[in-house]
mmCIF file of C-alpha atoms in Angstrom:
data_model
loop_
_atom_site.group_PDB
_atom_site.id
_atom_site.type_symbol
_atom_site.label_atom_id
_atom_site.label_comp_id
_atom_site.label_asym_id
_atom_site.label_seq_id
_atom_site.Cartn_x
_atom_site.Cartn_y
_atom_site.Cartn_z
ATOM 1 C CA MET T 6 0.000 0.000 0.000
ATOM 2 C CA ASN T 7 1.318 3.461 -0.888
ATOM 3 C CA PRO T 8 2.432 5.518 2.099
ATOM 4 C CA LYS T 9 0.127 8.380 3.070
ATOM 5 C CA ILE T 10 1.757 11.685 4.013
ATOM 6 C CA LEU T 11 -0.191 14.542 5.586
ATOM 7 C CA SER T 12 1.127 18.106 5.451
ATOM 8 C CA VAL T 13 -0.383 20.443 8.084
ATOM 9 C CA ASP T 14 0.618 24.079 7.604
ATOM 10 C CA ASP T 15 -1.335 27.325 7.320
ATOM 11 C CA SER T 16 1.062 28.462 4.593
ATOM 12 C CA LYS T 17 -0.077 27.395 1.155
ATOM 13 C CA THR T 18 3.526 27.973 0.043
ATOM 14 C CA ILE T 19 4.839 25.269 2.368
ATOM 15 C CA ARG T 20 2.070 22.849 1.382
ATOM 16 C CA MET T 21 2.866 23.438 -2.306
ATOM 17 C CA LEU T 22 6.600 23.062 -1.642
ATOM 18 C CA LEU T 23 6.002 19.702 0.044
ATOM 19 C CA LYS T 24 3.749 18.579 -2.792
ATOM 20 C CA ARG T 25 6.536 19.416 -5.247
ATOM 21 C CA LEU T 26 9.033 17.569 -3.042
ATOM 22 C CA PHE T 27 7.042 14.334 -2.763
ATOM 23 C CA ILE T 28 5.513 14.214 -6.243
ATOM 24 C CA PRO T 29 8.398 12.134 -7.719
ATOM 25 C CA PHE T 30 7.670 9.379 -5.161
ATOM 26 C CA VAL T 31 4.960 6.753 -4.947
ATOM 27 C CA CYS T 32 2.839 8.118 -2.104
ATOM 28 C CA GLU T 33 -0.490 9.772 -1.397
ATOM 29 C CA LEU T 34 -0.270 13.342 -0.204
ATOM 30 C CA PHE T 35 -2.933 15.080 1.910
ATOM 31 C CA GLU T 36 -3.050 18.663 3.146
ATOM 32 C CA ALA T 37 -4.597 20.643 5.986
ATOM 33 C CA GLY T 38 -4.389 24.366 6.795
ATOM 34 C CA ASP T 39 -4.599 24.176 10.601
ATOM 35 C CA GLY T 40 -4.447 21.730 13.494
ATOM 36 C CA GLN T 41 -8.187 21.073 13.639
ATOM 37 C CA GLU T 42 -8.370 20.297 9.936
ATOM 38 C CA GLY T 43 -5.204 18.238 10.379
ATOM 39 C CA LEU T 44 -6.897 16.139 13.084
ATOM 40 C CA ASP T 45 -9.944 15.607 10.871
ATOM 41 C CA VAL T 46 -7.847 14.484 7.882
ATOM 42 C CA ALA T 47 -5.595 12.317 10.093
ATOM 43 C CA THR T 48 -8.636 10.594 11.666
ATOM 44 C CA ARG T 49 -10.098 9.913 8.222
ATOM 45 C CA GLU T 50 -6.950 8.916 6.319
ATOM 46 C CA LYS T 51 -4.680 7.402 9.029
ATOM 47 C CA PRO T 52 -1.476 8.782 7.456
ATOM 48 C CA ASN T 53 1.881 7.019 7.821
ATOM 49 C CA LEU T 54 3.639 10.357 8.358
ATOM 50 C CA ILE T 55 2.520 13.850 9.355
ATOM 51 C CA ILE T 56 4.652 16.920 8.597
ATOM 52 C CA LEU T 57 3.413 19.490 11.072
ATOM 53 C CA ASP T 58 3.805 23.249 11.571
ATOM 54 C CA TYR T 59 3.578 24.788 15.046
ATOM 55 C CA ASN T 60 2.224 28.312 14.620
ATOM 56 C CA MET T 61 -1.227 28.043 12.977
ATOM 57 C CA PRO T 62 -4.645 29.648 13.454
ATOM 58 C CA VAL T 63 -7.600 27.713 14.938
ATOM 59 C CA MET T 64 -5.384 24.992 16.487
ATOM 60 C CA ASP T 65 -1.586 25.032 16.766
ATOM 61 C CA GLY T 66 0.669 22.067 16.099
ATOM 62 C CA VAL T 67 1.345 21.205 19.758
ATOM 63 C CA THR T 68 -2.381 21.098 20.567
ATOM 64 C CA MET T 69 -2.967 18.872 17.546
ATOM 65 C CA LEU T 70 -0.162 16.583 18.730
ATOM 66 C CA ARG T 71 -1.688 16.377 22.239
ATOM 67 C CA HIS T 72 -5.070 15.402 20.760
ATOM 68 C CA MET T 73 -3.368 12.786 18.578
ATOM 69 C CA ARG T 74 -1.538 11.233 21.506
ATOM 70 C CA GLU T 75 -4.874 10.849 23.358
ATOM 71 C CA ASN T 76 -6.427 9.090 20.372
ATOM 72 C CA PRO T 77 -5.677 5.324 20.273
ATOM 73 C CA GLU T 78 -5.856 5.335 16.463
ATOM 74 C CA LEU T 79 -3.381 8.215 16.013
ATOM 75 C CA LYS T 80 -1.156 8.069 19.061
ATOM 76 C CA ARG T 81 1.632 6.187 17.262
ATOM 77 C CA THR T 82 1.514 8.159 14.000
ATOM 78 C CA PRO T 83 5.042 9.458 13.238
ATOM 79 C CA VAL T 84 5.327 13.254 13.125
ATOM 80 C CA ILE T 85 8.070 15.520 11.797
ATOM 81 C CA MET T 86 7.770 19.141 12.934
ATOM 82 C CA LEU T 87 8.501 21.743 10.236
ATOM 83 C CA THR T 88 8.350 25.190 11.770
ATOM 84 C CA ALA T 89 9.914 28.635 12.078
ATOM 85 C CA GLU T 90 9.677 28.164 15.888
ATOM 86 C CA ALA T 91 12.984 27.088 17.344
ATOM 87 C CA SER T 92 12.585 27.830 21.044
ATOM 88 C CA PRO T 93 14.013 25.165 23.392
ATOM 89 C CA GLU T 94 10.688 25.012 25.283
ATOM 90 C CA ILE T 95 8.713 24.065 22.165
ATOM 91 C CA ILE T 96 11.370 21.583 21.050
ATOM 92 C CA SER T 97 11.342 19.877 24.441
ATOM 93 C CA THR T 98 7.509 19.871 24.573
ATOM 94 C CA VAL T 99 7.171 18.177 21.184
ATOM 95 C CA ALA T 100 10.001 15.766 22.024
ATOM 96 C CA ARG T 101 7.993 14.671 25.082
ATOM 97 C CA LEU T 102 5.029 14.186 22.754
ATOM 98 C CA GLY T 103 7.129 11.785 20.721
ATOM 99 C CA VAL T 104 7.888 13.619 17.462
ATOM 100 C CA ARG T 105 10.381 11.809 15.236
ATOM 101 C CA ASP T 106 12.263 14.872 14.047
ATOM 102 C CA TYR T 107 12.310 18.655 14.171
ATOM 103 C CA VAL T 108 13.142 20.769 11.128
ATOM 104 C CA THR T 109 13.328 24.553 11.350
ATOM 105 C CA LYS T 110 12.398 26.889 8.492
ATOM 106 C CA PRO T 111 14.252 27.857 6.331
ATOM 107 C CA PHE T 112 14.905 24.234 5.464
ATOM 108 C CA ASP T 113 16.879 22.153 3.034
ATOM 109 C CA SER T 114 14.461 20.090 0.923
ATOM 110 C CA ASP T 115 16.862 17.147 0.547
ATOM 111 C CA GLN T 116 17.360 17.005 4.295
ATOM 112 C CA LEU T 117 13.603 16.911 4.899
ATOM 113 C CA LEU T 118 13.220 14.170 2.290
ATOM 114 C CA GLU T 119 15.951 12.168 3.995
ATOM 115 C CA LYS T 120 14.189 12.473 7.351
ATOM 116 C CA ALA T 121 10.848 11.469 5.788
ATOM 117 C CA ALA T 122 12.519 8.454 4.152
ATOM 118 C CA ARG T 123 13.551 7.212 7.610
ATOM 119 C CA VAL T 124 9.853 6.972 8.482
ATOM 120 C CA VAL T 125 8.173 5.834 5.244
ATOM 121 C CA THR T 126 9.437 3.989 2.180
ATOM 122 C CA LEU T 127 9.831 6.483 -0.623
ATOM 123 C CA GLU T 128 9.995 4.686 -3.941
ATOM 124 C CA ARG T 129 10.531 6.804 -7.057
ATOM 125 C CA ARG T 130 7.661 6.778 -9.538
ATOM 126 C CA PRO T 131 8.621 5.071 -12.781
ATOM 127 C CA GLU T 132 9.349 7.635 -15.485
ATOM 128 C CA ILE T 133 6.704 7.705 -18.195
ATOM 129 C CA PRO T 134 8.409 7.444 -21.591
ATOM 130 C CA GLU T 135 7.552 10.232 -24.023
ATOM 131 C CA ALA T 136 5.204 9.169 -26.829
ATOM 132 C CA MET L 10 26.761 44.536 29.070
ATOM 133 C CA SER L 11 23.022 44.702 29.699
ATOM 134 C CA ASN L 12 20.545 42.652 27.692
ATOM 135 C CA SER L 13 19.169 45.915 26.323
ATOM 136 C CA SER L 14 22.469 47.004 24.776
ATOM 137 C CA LEU L 15 23.039 43.490 23.450
ATOM 138 C CA VAL L 16 19.868 43.820 21.378
ATOM 139 C CA THR L 17 20.848 47.322 20.198
ATOM 140 C CA GLU L 18 24.288 46.290 19.032
ATOM 141 C CA ASP L 19 23.160 43.144 17.342
ATOM 142 C CA LEU L 20 19.861 44.098 15.709
ATOM 143 C CA SER L 21 21.262 44.922 12.229
ATOM 144 C CA LEU L 22 23.643 41.986 12.388
ATOM 145 C CA THR L 23 20.937 39.626 13.649
ATOM 146 C CA SER L 24 18.442 40.606 10.959
ATOM 147 C CA GLY L 25 21.115 40.514 8.230
ATOM 148 C CA ARG L 26 22.202 37.042 9.305
ATOM 149 C CA ALA L 27 18.575 35.854 9.380
ATOM 150 C CA LEU L 28 17.936 37.249 5.901
ATOM 151 C CA ARG L 29 21.096 35.706 4.420
ATOM 152 C CA GLU L 30 20.241 32.330 5.964
ATOM 153 C CA VAL L 31 16.710 32.316 4.535
ATOM 154 C CA PHE L 32 17.810 33.367 1.044
ATOM 155 C CA SER L 33 20.724 30.945 0.822
ATOM 156 C CA LYS L 34 19.038 27.907 2.420
ATOM 157 C CA GLN L 35 15.503 28.197 1.059
ATOM 158 C CA LEU L 36 16.082 29.948 -2.261
ATOM 159 C CA LYS L 37 19.750 29.150 -2.999
ATOM 160 C CA LEU L 38 20.302 32.865 -3.637
ATOM 161 C CA GLN L 39 23.139 35.005 -2.322
ATOM 162 C CA ILE L 40 22.319 38.559 -1.257
ATOM 163 C CA LEU L 41 24.427 41.678 -0.805
ATOM 164 C CA GLU L 42 23.843 44.856 1.187
ATOM 165 C CA SER L 43 22.913 47.572 -1.290
ATOM 166 C CA PRO L 44 25.446 50.415 -1.549
ATOM 167 C CA ASP L 45 22.697 52.853 -2.666
ATOM 168 C CA ASN L 46 20.896 55.106 -0.220
ATOM 169 C CA ASP L 47 17.191 54.153 0.033
ATOM 170 C CA PRO L 48 16.991 52.537 -3.445
ATOM 171 C CA LEU L 49 13.288 51.652 -3.093
ATOM 172 C CA SER L 50 12.260 55.324 -2.935
ATOM 173 C CA THR L 51 12.996 55.727 -6.662
ATOM 174 C CA LEU L 52 11.617 52.362 -7.739
ATOM 175 C CA GLU L 53 8.840 52.383 -10.307
ATOM 176 C CA GLY L 54 6.039 49.934 -9.688
ATOM 177 C CA LYS L 55 4.535 48.417 -6.601
ATOM 178 C CA LEU L 56 6.101 46.680 -3.614
ATOM 179 C CA LEU L 57 4.831 43.718 -1.643
ATOM 180 C CA HIS L 58 5.081 44.294 2.108
ATOM 181 C CA SER L 59 4.967 41.490 4.615
ATOM 182 C CA ALA L 60 5.013 42.054 8.376
ATOM 183 C CA VAL L 61 5.288 39.589 11.263
ATOM 184 C CA SER L 62 4.990 40.609 14.908
ATOM 185 C CA ILE L 63 7.243 39.267 17.660
ATOM 186 C CA ASN L 64 5.760 39.452 21.155
ATOM 187 C CA GLY L 65 6.918 38.251 24.531
ATOM 188 C CA GLU L 66 6.679 39.220 28.212
ATOM 189 C CA LYS L 67 9.746 41.460 27.955
ATOM 190 C CA ILE L 68 9.748 42.325 24.282
ATOM 191 C CA SER L 69 7.550 43.527 21.444
ATOM 192 C CA GLY L 70 8.524 44.105 17.832
ATOM 193 C CA THR L 71 7.912 43.794 14.108
ATOM 194 C CA VAL L 72 9.798 42.423 11.128
ATOM 195 C CA LEU L 73 8.861 44.089 7.813
ATOM 196 C CA LEU L 74 10.045 42.825 4.431
ATOM 197 C CA GLN L 75 9.481 44.894 1.261
ATOM 198 C CA LEU L 76 10.025 43.323 -2.149
ATOM 199 C CA PRO L 77 9.547 44.789 -5.647
ATOM 200 C CA GLU L 78 6.846 42.824 -7.498
ATOM 201 C CA ALA L 79 9.378 41.504 -10.044
ATOM 202 C CA LEU L 80 11.522 40.018 -7.268
ATOM 203 C CA ALA L 81 8.468 38.553 -5.512
ATOM 204 C CA HIS L 82 7.518 36.856 -8.823
ATOM 205 C CA GLN L 83 11.031 35.462 -9.195
ATOM 206 C CA ILE L 84 11.144 34.150 -5.616
ATOM 207 C CA THR L 85 7.741 32.517 -6.074
ATOM 208 C CA GLU L 86 8.979 30.733 -9.191
ATOM 209 C CA ILE L 87 12.059 29.470 -7.329
ATOM 210 C CA MET L 88 10.045 28.267 -4.339
ATOM 211 C CA LEU L 89 7.095 26.716 -6.122
ATOM 212 C CA GLY L 90 8.732 25.710 -9.394
ATOM 213 C CA SER L 91 6.204 27.683 -11.459
ATOM 214 C CA ALA L 92 4.957 31.252 -11.812
ATOM 215 C CA GLY L 93 2.344 31.631 -9.110
ATOM 216 C CA ASP L 94 -0.915 33.542 -9.232
ATOM 217 C CA ALA L 95 -1.387 36.750 -7.210
ATOM 218 C CA GLU L 96 -2.499 34.859 -4.086
ATOM 219 C CA GLU L 97 0.471 32.492 -4.251
ATOM 220 C CA ILE L 98 2.923 35.384 -4.691
ATOM 221 C CA ARG L 99 1.473 37.050 -1.586
ATOM 222 C CA ASP L 100 1.638 33.784 0.359
ATOM 223 C CA VAL L 101 5.281 33.210 -0.615
ATOM 224 C CA THR L 102 6.163 36.776 0.478
ATOM 225 C CA GLY L 103 4.437 36.175 3.814
ATOM 226 C CA GLU L 104 6.180 32.835 4.351
ATOM 227 C CA LEU L 105 9.560 34.378 3.572
ATOM 228 C CA CYS L 106 8.995 37.077 6.206
ATOM 229 C CA ASN L 107 7.795 34.413 8.647
ATOM 230 C CA MET L 108 11.064 32.500 8.211
ATOM 231 C CA ILE L 109 13.159 35.665 8.696
ATOM 232 C CA ALA L 110 11.158 36.616 11.795
ATOM 233 C CA GLY L 111 11.624 33.073 13.124
ATOM 234 C CA ARG L 112 15.401 33.383 12.871
ATOM 235 C CA VAL L 113 15.358 36.861 14.494
ATOM 236 C CA LYS L 114 13.145 35.509 17.267
ATOM 237 C CA ALA L 115 15.517 32.589 17.890
ATOM 238 C CA GLN L 116 18.398 35.041 18.340
ATOM 239 C CA LEU L 117 16.347 37.199 20.720
ATOM 240 C CA HIS L 118 15.432 34.073 22.673
ATOM 241 C CA ALA L 119 19.113 33.204 22.981
ATOM 242 C CA SER L 120 19.705 36.722 24.382
ATOM 243 C CA GLY L 121 17.093 36.168 27.101
ATOM 244 C CA PHE L 122 13.962 37.481 25.374
ATOM 245 C CA PRO L 123 11.579 34.599 24.661
ATOM 246 C CA ALA L 124 8.684 35.520 22.365
ATOM 247 C CA THR L 125 6.136 34.150 19.941
ATOM 248 C CA LEU L 126 5.524 35.008 16.298
ATOM 249 C CA GLY L 127 2.343 36.465 14.856
ATOM 250 C CA THR L 128 0.796 35.421 11.550
ATOM 251 C CA PRO L 129 2.233 37.232 8.482
ATOM 252 C CA THR L 130 0.174 40.049 6.986
ATOM 253 C CA VAL L 131 0.816 41.007 3.355
ATOM 254 C CA SER L 132 -0.105 44.177 1.476
ATOM 255 C CA VAL L 133 0.805 45.944 -1.776
ATOM 256 C CA GLY L 134 1.837 49.583 -2.215
ATOM 257 C CA GLN L 135 4.682 52.071 -2.129
ATOM 258 C CA ARG L 136 7.664 51.972 0.221
ATOM 259 C CA ILE L 137 6.658 52.248 3.864
ATOM 260 C CA ALA L 138 8.587 52.706 7.098
ATOM 261 C CA LEU L 139 7.815 51.254 10.502
ATOM 262 C CA GLN L 140 6.761 54.002 12.862
ATOM 263 C CA GLN L 141 9.566 54.349 15.387
ATOM 264 C CA ARG L 142 8.153 54.219 18.887
ATOM 265 C CA GLY L 143 9.850 55.749 21.931
ATOM 266 C CA GLU L 144 12.895 53.763 22.930
ATOM 267 C CA ALA L 145 12.352 51.006 20.400
ATOM 268 C CA GLN L 146 15.478 49.808 18.627
ATOM 269 C CA PHE L 147 15.256 49.973 14.895
ATOM 270 C CA SER L 148 17.176 48.633 11.927
ATOM 271 C CA SER L 149 16.503 49.257 8.213
ATOM 272 C CA THR L 150 18.767 47.696 5.593
ATOM 273 C CA ASP L 151 18.582 47.561 1.790
ATOM 274 C CA TRP L 152 19.706 44.479 -0.114
ATOM 275 C CA SER L 153 20.039 43.138 -3.619
ATOM 276 C CA VAL L 154 20.186 39.605 -5.003
ATOM 277 C CA GLU L 155 23.573 38.754 -6.454
ATOM 278 C CA GLY L 156 23.425 38.274 -10.233
ATOM 279 C CA HIS L 157 19.789 39.363 -10.549
ATOM 280 C CA GLU L 158 18.468 42.616 -11.988
ATOM 281 C CA THR L 159 15.181 42.632 -10.104
ATOM 282 C CA GLY L 160 16.046 45.632 -7.953
ATOM 283 C CA ALA L 161 16.788 46.178 -4.312
ATOM 284 C CA PHE L 162 14.630 45.123 -1.396
ATOM 285 C CA ASN L 163 14.344 46.280 2.184
ATOM 286 C CA LEU L 164 14.172 44.705 5.638
ATOM 287 C CA GLN L 165 13.144 46.642 8.731
ATOM 288 C CA VAL L 166 13.156 45.322 12.277
ATOM 289 C CA GLN L 167 11.852 47.160 15.310
ATOM 290 C CA ILE L 168 12.229 45.772 18.815
ATOM 291 C CA ARG L 169 11.018 47.399 22.009
ATOM 292 C CA ILE L 170 12.083 46.108 25.388
ATOM 293 C CA ILE L 171 9.256 46.274 27.916
ATOM 294 C CA SER L 172 10.664 47.376 31.251
#
């Protein structure tokens, strides 16, 4: 089964950047613009990896993580934080909540891909020969 | 040295370092400080402004990025891999300012001023200047992208220490 990756970020730019990053790989990509929407999509789709921002309207990334950890169906879902927040308090809070990795913006796309590949199998899509 | 003077001395350096880091890491572009005095004041065409607030118990401030439209288009194309529509160009400008503010905030945190970031607001217009308030520390620097003819851009940072 193809891995499912959920991107939760209020910035459309970041969601588009991630789409562009993962498009060469066999996976299903889902998006959400805040933590509440992220929870809804995660509950419905049961992603294999969530790439999560911290600072978002409606519900921030830490609150979403707390809700996930209380939900038996989502509590083990791997999460990589991708955020402009780099304060030690936030990093230690999300570490306690079991995030796999923490990437600060600005970020190197290859590095993020490498971290994602430690969580899910990223197989390149076969190239379609030109007609 | 008091924390207050540490912020004063480092504000231009801190914001310049943050800006260079964002441009080189996210966009693979090198930037240079512009030798011209206030180059945006003579620019024809509109600018995109993006502002992000930084607020904490002991600190309050704003980071303001101003880009000529042509440069904002170019940055959008680099980030998204295609020419974006007007909404996408605004979103990219906001995200860029958010990243710069995040790096400035991290430096302030390291100097003993923890804070949180606001959500970016983006507008279009002529060159603007942050209103300097009381004892707030202020930095305004003009930059250009090495090897690109898209014109200069401006970064302003204002930080006020709440006593």
